XYZ file of C-alpha atoms in Angstrom:
733
model
C -42.701 8.408 23.675
C -41.207 9.894 26.870
C -38.391 12.001 27.077
C -35.484 8.839 27.064
C -36.871 6.524 24.737
C -37.377 2.901 26.869
C -34.048 1.583 24.857
C -32.040 4.495 25.379
C -32.511 4.238 29.211
C -28.824 4.413 30.883
C -28.246 0.560 32.426
C -27.238 2.421 35.770
C -30.756 3.718 36.388
C -32.290 0.092 35.463
C -29.864 -2.374 37.101
C -27.945 -0.154 39.608
C -24.317 0.989 39.435
C -22.310 -1.834 40.095
C -23.581 -3.979 37.424
C -23.845 -1.236 34.999
C -20.201 -0.051 35.770
C -18.736 -3.578 34.679
C -21.095 -3.866 31.647
C -19.800 -0.690 30.745
C -15.980 -1.456 31.358
C -15.934 -4.846 30.296
C -18.620 -5.299 27.576
C -19.152 -1.547 26.157
C -22.755 -1.986 27.133
C -24.358 1.565 28.384
C -28.291 1.423 27.446
C -30.886 -0.719 27.554
C -30.653 -0.912 23.509
C -27.123 -2.040 23.926
C -28.011 -4.667 26.319
C -30.958 -6.206 24.402
C -28.460 -6.416 21.404
C -26.034 -8.482 23.326
C -26.778 -11.574 21.982
C -26.050 -15.256 23.304
C -23.180 -16.463 21.425
C -25.000 -20.402 21.588
C -27.532 -22.238 24.130
C -27.494 -25.314 26.093
C -30.232 -27.631 26.464
C -30.304 -28.476 30.298
C -31.140 -31.774 28.887
C -27.956 -32.304 26.827
C -24.727 -31.498 28.065
C -21.994 -29.904 26.423
C -19.250 -31.340 24.994
C -16.457 -30.931 27.508
C -13.839 -32.602 25.079
C -13.530 -29.560 22.801
C -12.804 -26.968 25.279
C -10.243 -24.104 24.283
C -7.174 -23.504 26.700
C -6.628 -20.148 28.251
C -10.420 -19.199 27.269
C -12.920 -18.181 29.490
C -15.524 -20.973 29.168
C -19.416 -21.283 30.397
C -20.329 -24.943 30.526
C -23.438 -27.271 31.751
C -22.688 -30.436 33.131
C -23.121 -32.849 36.173
C -21.177 -33.678 39.131
C -20.038 -37.495 38.866
C -18.147 -37.087 42.383
C -16.420 -34.752 44.617
C -13.691 -35.234 46.874
C -12.425 -33.158 49.704
C -8.402 -33.669 50.447
C -6.441 -32.384 53.566
C -2.717 -31.341 53.000
C 0.089 -29.766 54.840
C 1.058 -26.357 53.169
C 2.720 -23.509 54.757
C 0.036 -21.513 55.481
C -1.531 -25.036 57.001
C 1.373 -26.612 58.510
C -0.639 -29.260 60.355
C -2.109 -30.905 57.640
C -5.451 -28.799 57.999
C -5.191 -27.297 54.002
C -8.204 -28.273 52.147
C -8.564 -28.943 48.509
C -12.138 -29.864 47.184
C -11.791 -31.653 43.662
C -14.832 -31.973 41.944
C -15.278 -34.121 38.543
C -17.879 -33.160 36.198
C -19.299 -35.121 33.150
C -21.548 -34.193 29.689
C -21.506 -37.739 28.609
C -18.582 -36.992 26.286
C -15.568 -35.834 28.480
C -14.732 -34.896 31.775
C -13.353 -31.577 33.541
C -11.719 -31.454 37.049
C -12.761 -28.136 39.145
C -10.605 -27.399 42.057
C -11.599 -25.411 45.001
C -8.851 -24.323 47.849
C -8.960 -23.060 51.354
C -12.043 -21.435 53.079
C -13.445 -21.476 49.088
C -14.275 -25.214 49.922
C -17.214 -24.975 52.115
C -19.978 -23.852 49.930
C -19.175 -26.112 46.750
C -18.848 -28.954 49.376
C -22.358 -28.704 50.272
C -24.183 -27.935 47.294
C -22.089 -30.179 44.491
C -23.495 -33.055 45.434
C -22.929 -36.343 42.600
C -26.009 -36.110 40.377
C -26.319 -32.218 40.833
C -26.652 -29.909 37.688
C -25.160 -26.864 37.344
C -23.800 -24.178 34.981
C -19.952 -23.531 35.359
C -17.982 -20.606 34.180
C -14.069 -20.095 34.452
C -10.930 -19.990 33.027
C -9.595 -23.636 31.332
C -6.107 -24.307 32.474
C -4.317 -27.816 32.412
C -2.898 -29.168 35.655
C -1.049 -32.683 35.881
C -1.806 -32.738 32.247
C -5.668 -32.600 32.743
C -7.860 -29.762 31.814
C -9.464 -28.056 34.664
C -10.908 -25.138 36.150
C -9.697 -23.615 39.260
C -12.415 -21.992 41.551
C -15.111 -21.653 38.828
C -17.933 -19.738 39.516
C -21.230 -21.841 39.192
C -24.997 -21.508 39.122
C -26.779 -24.581 40.130
C -30.100 -25.473 37.780
C -32.720 -26.298 40.266
C -35.895 -25.499 37.903
C -38.276 -23.473 39.564
C -40.960 -25.351 41.470
C -43.639 -25.034 39.223
C -41.625 -26.052 36.281
C -42.361 -29.909 35.019
C -39.449 -32.192 34.795
C -40.139 -31.891 30.643
C -40.026 -27.834 30.715
C -37.235 -27.996 32.655
C -35.066 -30.519 30.662
C -35.962 -29.311 27.585
C -35.636 -25.432 28.563
C -32.767 -23.670 26.148
C -30.200 -21.858 28.209
C -28.628 -18.856 26.559
C -24.952 -18.323 27.020
C -23.455 -15.222 26.712
C -20.221 -13.490 25.741
C -19.295 -12.808 29.492
C -16.159 -11.895 31.282
C -14.126 -13.354 34.170
C -16.321 -10.127 36.005
C -19.905 -10.937 34.923
C -20.358 -14.788 34.289
C -23.029 -15.104 31.580
C -25.967 -16.124 34.034
C -25.871 -12.898 35.620
C -26.108 -11.149 32.038
C -29.163 -13.297 31.374
C -30.729 -12.269 34.786
C -30.112 -8.442 33.777
C -31.756 -9.257 30.360
C -34.207 -10.634 32.072
C -35.113 -7.266 33.662
C -34.828 -5.005 30.471
C -36.328 -7.416 27.783
C -40.042 -5.754 28.474
C -38.766 -2.635 26.994
C -37.818 -4.796 23.706
C -41.344 -4.168 22.531
C -40.627 -0.720 22.415
C -38.099 -1.318 19.624
C -38.449 0.466 16.435
C -38.421 -1.604 13.437
C -35.657 -0.367 10.750
C -36.684 -2.629 7.980
C -39.355 -1.270 5.911
C -42.498 -3.278 5.996
C -42.578 -4.242 2.726
C -39.417 -5.937 2.861
C -39.904 -7.585 5.938
C -42.980 -8.969 4.705
C -41.766 -9.826 1.563
C -38.687 -11.703 3.025
C -40.637 -13.513 5.681
C -38.931 -11.392 8.617
C -40.188 -11.426 11.938
C -40.753 -8.084 13.544
C -37.636 -6.884 15.649
C -39.646 -7.222 19.252
C -40.452 -10.456 18.671
C -36.537 -11.331 17.314
C -35.308 -9.945 20.410
C -37.732 -12.051 22.746
C -36.678 -15.183 20.637
C -32.975 -14.377 20.723
C -32.919 -14.131 24.483
C -35.826 -16.541 25.264
C -36.252 -19.274 22.866
C -38.934 -21.885 23.545
C -37.334 -24.064 20.416
C -34.594 -24.090 18.065
C -36.804 -22.588 15.468
C -37.020 -19.496 17.836
C -33.407 -19.196 17.686
C -33.545 -19.692 13.960
C -36.249 -16.940 12.954
C -34.385 -14.345 15.594
C -31.225 -14.723 13.919
C -32.485 -14.403 10.542
C -33.843 -11.020 11.629
C -31.205 -9.711 13.359
C -28.627 -10.866 10.666
C -30.744 -8.624 8.120
C -30.657 -5.936 10.304
C -27.103 -5.494 10.560
C -26.561 -6.050 7.122
C -28.987 -3.902 5.676
C -28.830 -0.841 7.885
C -24.760 -1.092 7.161
C -25.263 -1.153 3.473
C -27.826 1.826 3.623
C -25.180 3.538 4.950
C -22.862 2.979 2.135
C -25.695 3.645 -0.580
C -25.968 7.015 0.609
C -22.668 7.509 0.416
C -22.429 6.343 -3.124
C -25.469 8.155 -3.705
C -24.003 10.914 -2.525
C -20.550 10.681 -4.387
C -22.979 10.191 -7.472
C -23.850 13.798 -7.269
C -20.410 15.441 -7.039
C -19.460 16.857 -9.991
C -16.193 15.753 -11.310
C -14.212 16.664 -14.329
C -14.418 14.063 -17.198
C -10.941 12.620 -17.978
C -10.645 10.902 -21.408
C -7.046 10.163 -23.129
C -6.194 11.588 -26.275
C -5.614 8.761 -29.160
C -2.109 10.344 -30.050
C -1.449 11.119 -26.230
C 1.230 9.991 -23.884
C -0.955 7.149 -22.818
C -0.577 5.659 -26.802
C 3.334 6.473 -26.782
C 3.131 4.767 -23.552
C 1.868 1.594 -24.700
C 3.789 1.592 -27.752
C 7.177 1.379 -25.436
C 5.897 -1.599 -23.438
C 8.070 -4.214 -23.978
C 5.418 -7.195 -23.074
C 1.649 -7.179 -23.877
C -0.831 -6.840 -20.654
C -2.521 -9.352 -19.380
C -6.290 -10.152 -19.919
C -7.043 -8.939 -16.738
C -5.016 -5.752 -16.387
C -6.647 -4.965 -20.071
C -9.942 -5.579 -18.537
C -9.581 -3.302 -15.178
C -8.104 -0.641 -17.208
C -10.784 -0.332 -19.470
C -13.018 -0.298 -16.260
C -11.058 2.842 -15.060
C -11.058 4.540 -18.432
C -14.919 4.512 -18.464
C -15.312 5.706 -14.892
C -12.890 8.327 -15.631
C -15.043 9.403 -18.617
C -18.058 10.357 -16.673
C -18.920 13.516 -14.725
C -18.904 11.956 -11.549
C -16.013 11.151 -9.136
C -14.463 7.901 -9.951
C -14.608 5.535 -6.582
C -12.830 2.153 -7.248
C -10.921 -0.262 -5.198
C -8.246 -2.163 -7.353
C -7.359 -5.289 -5.604
C -4.289 -7.403 -6.866
C -2.490 -10.329 -6.221
C 1.080 -9.704 -4.828
C 2.745 -8.782 -8.043
C -0.417 -8.679 -10.507
C 0.671 -5.414 -12.099
C -1.117 -3.110 -10.331
C 1.419 -0.247 -10.423
C 1.319 -0.690 -14.302
C -2.745 -0.136 -14.523
C -2.394 2.867 -12.034
C 0.403 4.356 -14.089
C -1.811 3.888 -17.409
C -4.925 5.534 -15.490
C -2.168 8.478 -14.266
C -1.185 8.746 -17.799
C -5.184 8.808 -19.102
C -5.442 12.209 -16.651
C -2.169 13.666 -17.852
C -3.687 13.239 -21.600
C -6.850 15.063 -20.553
C -4.725 18.149 -19.174
C -5.056 17.154 -15.538
C -2.464 15.874 -12.776
C -2.565 12.587 -10.854
C -0.853 12.243 -7.256
C -0.016 9.168 -5.905
C 0.123 8.471 -2.344
C 2.163 5.914 -0.578
C 2.480 4.581 3.061
C 6.253 5.080 3.359
C 9.167 6.867 1.961
C 10.871 3.529 1.098
C 7.843 2.900 -0.990
C 7.449 6.355 -2.501
C 10.751 6.600 -3.756
C 10.354 2.982 -5.244
C 7.136 4.038 -7.197
C 8.978 6.910 -8.649
C 11.721 4.957 -9.773
C 9.773 2.271 -11.368
C 7.376 4.890 -12.558
C 10.275 6.825 -14.234
C 12.147 4.040 -15.265
C 8.769 2.384 -17.217
C 7.997 5.652 -19.010
C 11.776 6.736 -19.619
C 11.852 9.711 -22.107
C 8.165 10.416 -21.514
C 8.822 11.256 -18.212
C 11.359 14.029 -19.055
C 8.760 16.617 -19.814
C 10.681 20.168 -20.245
C 14.052 18.606 -20.507
C 16.333 18.114 -22.917
C 15.700 14.664 -24.751
C 12.485 14.281 -23.454
C 10.383 12.596 -25.726
C 7.475 15.393 -27.602
C 4.293 14.652 -25.298
C 6.469 14.030 -22.348
C 5.323 15.148 -18.783
C 7.547 15.572 -15.397
C 7.455 12.940 -12.725
C 8.127 14.615 -9.164
C 8.489 12.857 -6.099
C 7.381 14.880 -2.752
C 8.642 13.378 0.895
C 8.964 14.791 4.109
C 12.785 14.433 3.995
C 13.620 16.061 0.894
C 15.531 18.903 0.919
C 14.535 22.395 1.078
C 15.503 23.301 -2.557
C 14.537 20.196 -4.365
C 10.880 20.415 -2.359
C 10.664 23.928 -3.579
C 11.455 22.818 -7.033
C 8.879 19.836 -7.101
C 5.929 22.369 -5.048
C 6.534 24.862 -8.346
C 6.035 22.192 -10.512
C 3.208 20.871 -9.058
C 1.631 24.485 -8.945
C 2.264 25.333 -12.650
C 0.749 22.003 -13.801
C 4.550 21.781 -15.229
C 4.317 18.144 -13.104
C 1.790 15.952 -14.642
C 2.493 12.886 -12.145
C 3.484 13.057 -8.545
C 4.305 10.355 -5.911
C 4.613 11.090 -2.576
C 3.883 10.291 1.360
C 1.466 12.295 3.273
C 4.027 14.926 2.523
C 1.509 15.537 -0.333
C -1.112 16.379 2.155
C 0.053 19.268 3.489
C -1.597 22.989 3.277
C 1.235 24.345 0.927
C 1.018 21.800 -1.788
C -0.891 22.912 -4.242
C -2.199 21.439 -7.760
C -2.520 23.279 -11.221
C -5.666 20.748 -11.678
C -5.323 17.551 -9.813
C -7.769 14.941 -11.503
C -7.174 11.763 -10.112
C -5.755 10.598 -6.303
C -4.369 6.700 -6.552
C -3.645 5.434 -2.752
C -1.299 2.707 -2.524
C -1.997 0.059 0.511
C -5.194 1.906 1.625
C -5.286 0.068 5.171
C -2.175 1.779 5.956
C -3.853 5.427 5.461
C -5.864 7.410 7.708
C -9.174 8.325 6.323
C -8.470 11.913 7.238
C -5.160 12.005 4.903
C -7.012 10.685 1.769
C -10.559 13.490 2.609
C -7.300 15.950 2.509
C -5.976 15.393 -0.691
C -9.449 14.691 -2.112
C -9.832 18.483 -1.043
C -7.022 19.476 -3.047
C -9.288 19.531 -6.732
C -11.061 22.486 -7.936
C -13.364 19.767 -8.483
C -13.715 16.110 -6.315
C -10.854 14.366 -8.114
C -11.465 10.848 -9.019
C -10.151 8.031 -6.503
C -8.410 4.947 -7.154
C -7.490 2.928 -3.854
C -5.083 -0.210 -4.112
C -4.311 -2.814 -2.508
C -2.589 -6.207 -2.517
C -4.158 -7.389 0.442
C -6.970 -9.863 -1.243
C -10.080 -9.076 0.327
C -12.867 -11.934 -0.371
C -16.056 -10.328 -2.050
C -18.286 -10.275 1.020
C -15.851 -8.302 3.211
C -15.155 -5.801 0.080
C -19.102 -5.682 -0.026
C -19.116 -4.867 4.000
C -16.073 -2.379 4.151
C -15.169 -0.669 0.816
C -19.226 -0.983 0.274
C -18.842 2.449 -1.463
C -16.256 2.010 -3.743
C -16.631 0.075 -7.115
C -14.408 -3.458 -7.086
C -11.895 -4.423 -9.727
C -9.954 -7.422 -9.013
C -6.464 -8.609 -11.023
C -6.076 -11.946 -10.245
C -3.395 -13.159 -13.177
C 0.123 -13.483 -12.666
C 1.796 -11.344 -15.572
C 3.789 -13.915 -17.937
C 7.337 -14.745 -16.428
C 6.486 -14.677 -13.152
C 7.958 -17.684 -10.974
C 6.028 -19.915 -8.429
C 6.954 -19.369 -5.127
C 7.646 -22.472 -2.714
C 6.892 -22.125 1.103
C 7.649 -24.204 3.953
C 7.527 -23.742 7.666
C 10.971 -24.184 9.433
C 9.969 -25.454 13.250
C 13.081 -24.452 15.057
C 12.664 -25.206 18.640
C 11.434 -29.037 17.399
C 14.096 -29.416 14.672
C 16.975 -27.179 14.776
C 18.966 -28.838 12.018
C 15.617 -27.679 9.526
C 16.963 -23.851 10.473
C 20.737 -24.776 9.801
C 19.361 -25.673 6.702
C 17.698 -22.879 5.915
C 20.963 -20.913 6.318
C 22.175 -23.309 3.962
C 19.462 -22.864 1.214
C 20.466 -18.902 1.477
C 24.008 -19.693 0.715
C 23.216 -21.852 -2.300
C 21.048 -19.222 -3.764
C 23.456 -16.488 -3.133
C 26.240 -18.652 -4.886
C 23.922 -18.993 -7.736
C 24.126 -14.868 -8.162
C 20.807 -14.492 -6.045
C 19.923 -12.217 -2.974
C 17.768 -12.999 -0.244
C 15.761 -11.425 2.483
C 15.252 -11.845 6.298
C 12.305 -10.745 8.108
C 12.539 -10.181 11.806
C 9.476 -8.376 13.812
C 11.562 -5.855 15.762
C 14.130 -3.386 15.469
C 16.173 -4.151 18.330
C 17.141 -0.698 19.605
C 14.010 -0.137 21.340
C 14.659 0.683 25.414
C 14.840 -2.296 27.291
C 11.329 -1.257 28.954
C 9.407 -1.330 25.769
C 9.087 -5.086 25.251
C 7.337 -5.817 22.251
C 3.316 -5.868 22.749
C 1.881 -9.545 23.170
C -0.321 -10.182 20.291
C -2.080 -13.562 21.333
C -2.334 -16.050 24.521
C 0.251 -18.089 22.840
C 2.413 -14.881 23.238
C 2.017 -14.630 26.772
C 3.279 -18.177 27.049
C 5.995 -17.635 25.177
C 8.145 -14.668 27.035
C 11.125 -14.143 24.661
C 10.767 -11.382 23.242
C 10.616 -11.633 19.219
C 13.695 -11.585 17.196
C 15.412 -8.109 16.295
C 16.859 -6.927 13.227
C 20.085 -5.366 14.585
C 20.833 -8.649 16.255
C 20.033 -11.237 13.695
C 22.259 -9.268 10.999
C 25.001 -9.419 13.219
C 24.576 -12.926 14.613
C 24.176 -14.125 10.883
C 26.872 -12.244 9.573
C 29.272 -14.045 11.980
C 27.521 -17.062 11.962
C 25.743 -19.081 9.433
C 26.372 -16.200 6.876
C 29.681 -15.142 7.480
C 31.625 -14.176 4.436
C 28.243 -12.900 2.734
C 27.348 -9.217 2.428
C 24.543 -8.959 4.881
C 23.031 -5.767 5.927
C 19.997 -4.084 7.926
C 17.028 -2.262 7.208
C 14.599 -1.009 9.333
C 11.823 2.047 9.625
C 14.058 4.046 12.320
C 16.725 4.646 9.961
C 17.623 8.229 8.049
C 15.097 7.814 4.766
C 18.409 8.731 3.107
C 20.171 5.629 4.758
C 17.000 3.595 4.003
C 17.300 4.496 0.104
C 21.149 3.898 -0.058
C 20.477 0.609 1.491
C 17.633 -0.343 -0.793
C 19.668 0.477 -3.987
C 22.257 -1.262 -2.804
C 20.379 -4.171 -2.598
C 18.619 -3.396 -6.043
C 22.155 -3.042 -7.747
C 23.149 -6.508 -6.222
C 25.557 -5.231 -3.974
C 24.085 -6.700 -1.211
C 23.735 -10.344 -0.802
C 21.481 -10.602 2.374
C 19.120 -7.730 3.771
C 17.842 -8.424 6.889
C 14.724 -5.719 7.476
C 11.462 -5.500 9.433
C 8.404 -5.226 7.312
C 9.215 -1.922 5.569
C 9.913 -4.314 2.699
C 6.375 -5.594 2.730
C 4.970 -3.617 0.311
C 5.949 -2.488 -3.407
C 9.592 -3.567 -3.016
C 10.797 -4.817 -6.442
C 14.312 -6.847 -6.743
C 13.475 -9.479 -9.315
C 17.217 -10.759 -8.218
C 15.369 -11.613 -4.974
C 14.765 -15.536 -4.719
C 14.897 -16.515 -0.821
C 12.642 -14.954 2.021
C 13.309 -16.034 5.526
C 10.694 -14.954 7.957
C 12.024 -15.295 11.665
C 9.329 -15.507 14.460
C 6.752 -15.689 11.426
C 3.980 -16.633 14.328
C 4.111 -13.059 15.122
C 2.841 -11.810 11.825
C -0.420 -11.822 10.280
C -1.952 -14.096 7.445
C -2.083 -11.362 4.836
C 1.219 -9.756 6.052
C 3.154 -13.126 5.844
C 1.434 -13.488 2.046
C 2.433 -9.780 1.098
C 6.153 -10.475 2.431
C 6.650 -13.588 0.384
C 5.486 -11.473 -2.942
C 8.763 -9.727 -2.774
C 10.014 -12.898 -3.843
C 10.216 -14.719 -7.264
C 9.399 -11.834 -9.131
C 12.143 -12.315 -11.631
C 12.562 -15.800 -13.912
C 14.147 -18.199 -11.023
C 11.746 -19.769 -8.768
C 11.215 -18.353 -5.130
C 11.366 -19.813 -1.690
C 10.037 -18.368 1.373
C 10.967 -19.965 4.904
C 8.841 -19.079 7.732
C 10.296 -19.882 10.885
C 8.603 -20.358 14.232
C 9.289 -21.872 17.856
C 5.709 -22.531 18.404
C 4.377 -26.232 18.957
C 3.181 -28.424 16.084
C -0.663 -28.388 17.769
C -0.749 -24.272 18.237
C -3.014 -22.571 16.491
C -0.197 -20.255 15.345
C 1.815 -23.363 13.325
C -1.774 -23.988 12.029
C -2.200 -20.270 10.696
C 1.490 -20.725 8.965
C 0.989 -24.370 7.319
C -2.179 -22.965 5.881
C -0.090 -19.996 4.268
C 2.439 -22.383 3.383
C -0.227 -24.474 1.338
C -1.738 -21.886 -0.689
C -0.690 -19.194 -3.050
C -4.024 -17.815 -3.537
C -4.243 -14.867 -1.386
C -7.950 -14.722 -1.486
C -8.083 -18.075 0.031
C -5.754 -16.890 2.806
C -7.766 -13.978 3.498
C -10.699 -15.989 4.289
C -8.663 -18.161 6.385
C -7.458 -15.235 8.392
C -10.959 -13.770 8.745
C -11.915 -17.057 10.033
C -9.361 -17.021 12.259
C -9.980 -13.445 13.863
C -13.193 -12.070 14.923
C -15.867 -11.366 12.698
C -16.078 -7.691 14.298
C -12.415 -7.076 13.371
C -13.875 -6.741 9.633
C -15.086 -3.073 9.878
C -11.931 -1.473 10.668
C -12.840 -0.439 13.897
C -8.699 -0.050 13.979
C -9.168 3.064 11.925
C -12.778 4.116 12.928
C -12.286 3.602 17.003
C -15.345 1.941 17.652
C -16.540 -1.481 18.541
C -17.711 -3.589 16.160
C -21.582 -3.539 14.676
C -21.605 -6.784 13.662
C -22.813 -9.385 16.577
C -24.873 -11.571 14.448
C -23.650 -10.890 10.821
C -20.528 -13.489 10.125
C -19.167 -11.765 6.638
C -17.537 -14.613 5.305
C -20.682 -17.199 5.685
C -23.392 -14.737 4.785
C -22.535 -13.758 1.354
C -26.036 -14.006 0.277
C -28.002 -11.705 3.086
C -24.922 -9.100 2.587
C -25.588 -8.938 -1.619
C -29.648 -9.069 -0.795
C -29.090 -6.288 1.431
C -27.011 -4.354 -0.539
C -29.563 -4.390 -3.554
C -32.392 -3.534 -1.591
C -30.335 -0.292 0.270
C -29.602 1.080 -3.305
C -32.997 0.740 -4.388
C -34.403 2.403 -0.973
C -31.747 5.287 -1.256
C -32.351 5.846 -4.881
C -36.055 6.377 -4.141
C -35.696 8.464 -0.802
C -31.972 9.303 -0.152
C -32.787 11.240 2.695
C -34.922 8.156 4.312
C -37.652 10.874 5.286
C -40.304 7.913 4.660
C -38.489 5.513 7.083
C -37.889 7.261 10.381
C -36.752 4.113 12.285
C -34.209 3.254 9.469
C -32.463 6.812 10.077
C -32.612 6.037 13.644
C -30.676 2.950 13.281
C -28.230 4.647 11.270
C -27.556 7.325 13.545
C -27.228 4.526 16.247
C -24.761 2.589 13.533
C -23.034 6.102 12.736
C -22.023 7.605 15.611
C -19.524 10.736 14.879
C -16.642 8.675 14.281
C -18.025 5.689 12.182
C -19.849 8.322 10.362
C -16.502 10.101 9.300
C -15.217 6.463 8.619
C -17.263 6.044 6.038
C -17.538 9.230 4.843
C -14.011 9.570 4.137
C -13.578 6.000 3.292
């Protein structure tokens, strides 16, 4: 090969600096290879026009349609007071619907000459509404004339690729750029081992690239898609399989509980029996802990399924075996809460070295950033000497000063809130790599778990413990039906009168600078300029208005840790009736007496976040109620999302809905890895089979050839996927 392989050639050289700049800035495409992997979103047949009836509002669209009529109007305006202003209105049709195009001023001359009735063209622009009708204002367009030598039949049957485009670069311009680079596809190195490709009847990569960009038939598209999906799934699964393989080579100290140790004593104290699920998952964890390479397990549990108990039993098993366990929580509120609930569950077993402590007790220490110097020194000493078998803390646990006597297990709560480096730093605290248990209450569909957490074995807790109450959820349309909101506050009063408590959650704290407007999340937010409701304002309004006479307090992330803890303790002790809070209460807060959760501006939260918040009620014997307050119109996507949350308590079902509503690209946690998604063709939810098969093949290939020495093209593809940042993300994930 020459010094720069054809696919690594910068686009600047091939397409010129202006086009290359737009492609880099707006589409993240830098090389010929990047552009070849920018696949069409869909295809239009020239003979069959698109469905204008289904156009999404406010989105940039490309449509193929025929001009039905065109009219030029003149009007008077401030710029053209003598009635010389011109407006061209063109109606286009696809047989199913009609769409109006408008051009103004000097921009009318060219389309007036070219867009004659009967003309077919591709049009691109942003869909807006004017006078209750959909329209495109000043769309870009490309006439579909067909080359002179094309017969009518081939022209009408040709498939036109429609690419993910931007306002700065229309789909057909991307198509023309691809025409220029397509010959380089012949030089694409094929990452799939030949035996695998032939065994599965997949076309070679150069052929797949030609067929995806220049298909002659729909069968071409299917063949190309099947092949390119396999590439994405397989290369990613090879990366994860190599991670698992490398982890399996690391040494770890096996940790087995003693038959008469602290775990057995703890189990004897439990006032209830474990659910079938808790027992099964605990056995999986104990089997992992007993091996001589580190456990890497993901524990998924529905909100309230008893994950903390399972994690605590794992920690006690390690303490039994002479090791220490650390539990890492994302916030101080949560660390303190875990510390409280663990010491309560353990009773005298948590009083090691103290009067009244049980015979095989250990110490459970808390370590957070805001602790006083003396308490902190004490905790650090207990960790270094091994006096403390269990430590619960925030990222303060990761600091260099923290030394463990013998760290055997790291439990990470709510993994998605933790930076990858932090987990890695804690892992480095053991004499040998400690076992790792990652817990999440955000249920993850199996395919996503295989794709995102593919280096972790997965356990699922999907049963709720006995005695948990069902939670009723309702959407409260505050704008359409204000009396529904009034009724919501009455319901809160009724629950408090029965001796229960309530949460009210708001998206914002309310003491921000005026300039710091809440970040816009979506087009719907754009349309709705009101800033999100704030805790401090809402608490005050409720205390003066609909909840006057009740004990209302506020809780948010910027309060001093002691202040936060004091409010939480008062709420847990029943001294506060209504807690108005931000999402600091989203995970882990456990107040069984709280029965109502009112979420203000619920449309500003994600599906899994709403599910998490809802899980804070119904934790006792009284039924829970969750009210999702929104001012969004009934037909909006945001309201549909809220209706979905209200209609099911199944977190796995909700996480599927969540994923379907987001772009697939969000799945790979680029928020943490800082890179663009590598998934262009693979839809994580729909392609479960491909992912599962790719995982099997990847595991087999890596076991036989861990360094991929016999598969240089696969190594190259892997290097392209795992640019440095992403490599680290997977490494430490």
